[in-house]
Amino acid sequence: MQDSIYDILEEITGEDLREESNVNLFDTGRLDSLGIIELIVAIEEKFNLKLDPAIVSRKDIETPNKLIEYLQNMQDSKIE
């Protein structure tokens, strides 16, 4: 999952963020409101998850690490 998330982020931001896993995507301007929607759509398609933009907190996805953790928790709860 981790590599797929970094691939999606690279497609949206134009940067490979594997070395910057704790960088704030919003404060650095890498993600904006349109980027968030692109990210959610790409994740939904790739992982067959349903993400509600109104529920996903910016704080939950502000860094690549937090995004990965958030999605892993979602998948874990979906399995149970």
Short mmCIF file of C-alpha atoms in Angstrom, two decimals:
data_model
loop_
_atom_site.label_atom_id
_atom_site.label_comp_id
_atom_site.label_asym_id
_atom_site.label_seq_id
_atom_site.Cartn_x
_atom_site.Cartn_y
_atom_site.Cartn_z
CA MET A 1 0.00 0.00 0.00
CA GLN A 2 2.77 2.41 0.95
CA ASP A 3 4.37 2.44 -2.50
CA SER A 4 1.00 2.95 -4.16
CA ILE A 5 0.29 5.97 -1.93
CA TYR A 6 3.65 7.50 -2.80
CA ASP A 7 2.96 6.86 -6.50
CA ILE A 8 -0.41 8.62 -6.21
CA LEU A 9 1.15 11.54 -4.34
CA GLU A 10 3.89 11.81 -6.97
CA GLU A 11 1.30 11.88 -9.74
CA ILE A 12 -0.60 14.69 -8.00
CA THR A 13 2.31 16.77 -6.67
CA GLY A 14 4.89 16.02 -9.35
CA GLU A 15 7.38 15.10 -6.61
CA ASP A 16 8.66 11.84 -5.16
CA LEU A 17 7.99 12.28 -1.43
CA ARG A 18 9.44 8.96 -0.23
CA GLU A 19 12.34 10.80 1.44
CA GLU A 20 9.98 13.40 2.95
CA SER A 21 7.44 11.15 4.63
CA ASN A 22 6.71 13.66 7.41
CA VAL A 23 6.47 16.78 5.26
CA ASN A 24 3.23 18.73 5.66
CA LEU A 25 1.57 18.54 2.25
CA PHE A 26 -0.62 21.58 2.85
CA ASP A 27 1.86 23.96 4.50
CA THR A 28 4.36 23.33 1.68
CA GLY A 29 1.72 23.92 -1.01
CA ARG A 30 1.95 20.41 -2.41
CA LEU A 31 -1.78 19.80 -1.83
CA ASP A 32 -4.61 22.28 -2.21
CA SER A 33 -8.38 21.80 -2.31
CA LEU A 34 -8.31 20.40 -5.85
CA GLY A 35 -5.37 18.16 -4.95
CA ILE A 36 -7.30 16.69 -2.02
CA ILE A 37 -10.16 15.71 -4.34
CA GLU A 38 -7.70 14.19 -6.83
CA LEU A 39 -6.06 12.29 -3.98
CA ILE A 40 -9.37 10.94 -2.65
CA VAL A 41 -10.54 9.84 -6.10
CA ALA A 42 -7.23 8.11 -6.85
CA ILE A 43 -7.24 6.31 -3.49
CA GLU A 44 -10.85 5.21 -3.91
CA GLU A 45 -10.08 3.77 -7.34
CA LYS A 46 -6.81 2.10 -6.32
CA PHE A 47 -7.90 0.56 -3.02
CA ASN A 48 -11.65 0.18 -3.54
CA LEU A 49 -12.35 2.35 -0.49
CA LYS A 50 -15.05 4.97 -0.07
CA LEU A 51 -13.72 8.20 1.43
CA ASP A 52 -16.12 10.99 2.31
CA PRO A 53 -14.32 14.33 1.80
CA ALA A 54 -16.54 15.84 4.50
CA ILE A 55 -15.31 13.29 7.04
CA VAL A 56 -11.63 13.00 6.10
CA SER A 57 -9.85 15.49 8.31
CA ARG A 58 -7.00 17.52 6.88
CA LYS A 59 -5.05 16.61 10.02
CA ASP A 60 -5.44 12.89 9.17
CA ILE A 61 -3.78 13.28 5.77
CA GLU A 62 -1.40 16.21 6.21
CA THR A 63 1.77 14.11 5.75
CA PRO A 64 2.44 11.01 3.66
CA ASN A 65 2.97 8.98 6.86
CA LYS A 66 -0.33 10.14 8.36
CA LEU A 67 -2.15 9.41 5.11
CA ILE A 68 -0.73 5.88 4.98
CA GLU A 69 -1.60 5.26 8.64
CA TYR A 70 -5.13 6.60 8.11
CA LEU A 71 -5.73 4.33 5.12
CA GLN A 72 -4.26 1.28 6.85
CA ASN A 73 -6.60 1.87 9.79
CA MET A 74 -9.53 2.16 7.37
CA GLN A 75 -8.63 -1.10 5.67
CA ASP A 76 -8.13 -2.85 9.01
CA SER A 77 -11.56 -1.75 10.23
CA LYS A 78 -13.12 -2.78 6.91
CA ILE A 79 -11.75 -6.32 7.31
CA GLU A 80 -13.20 -6.82 10.80
#
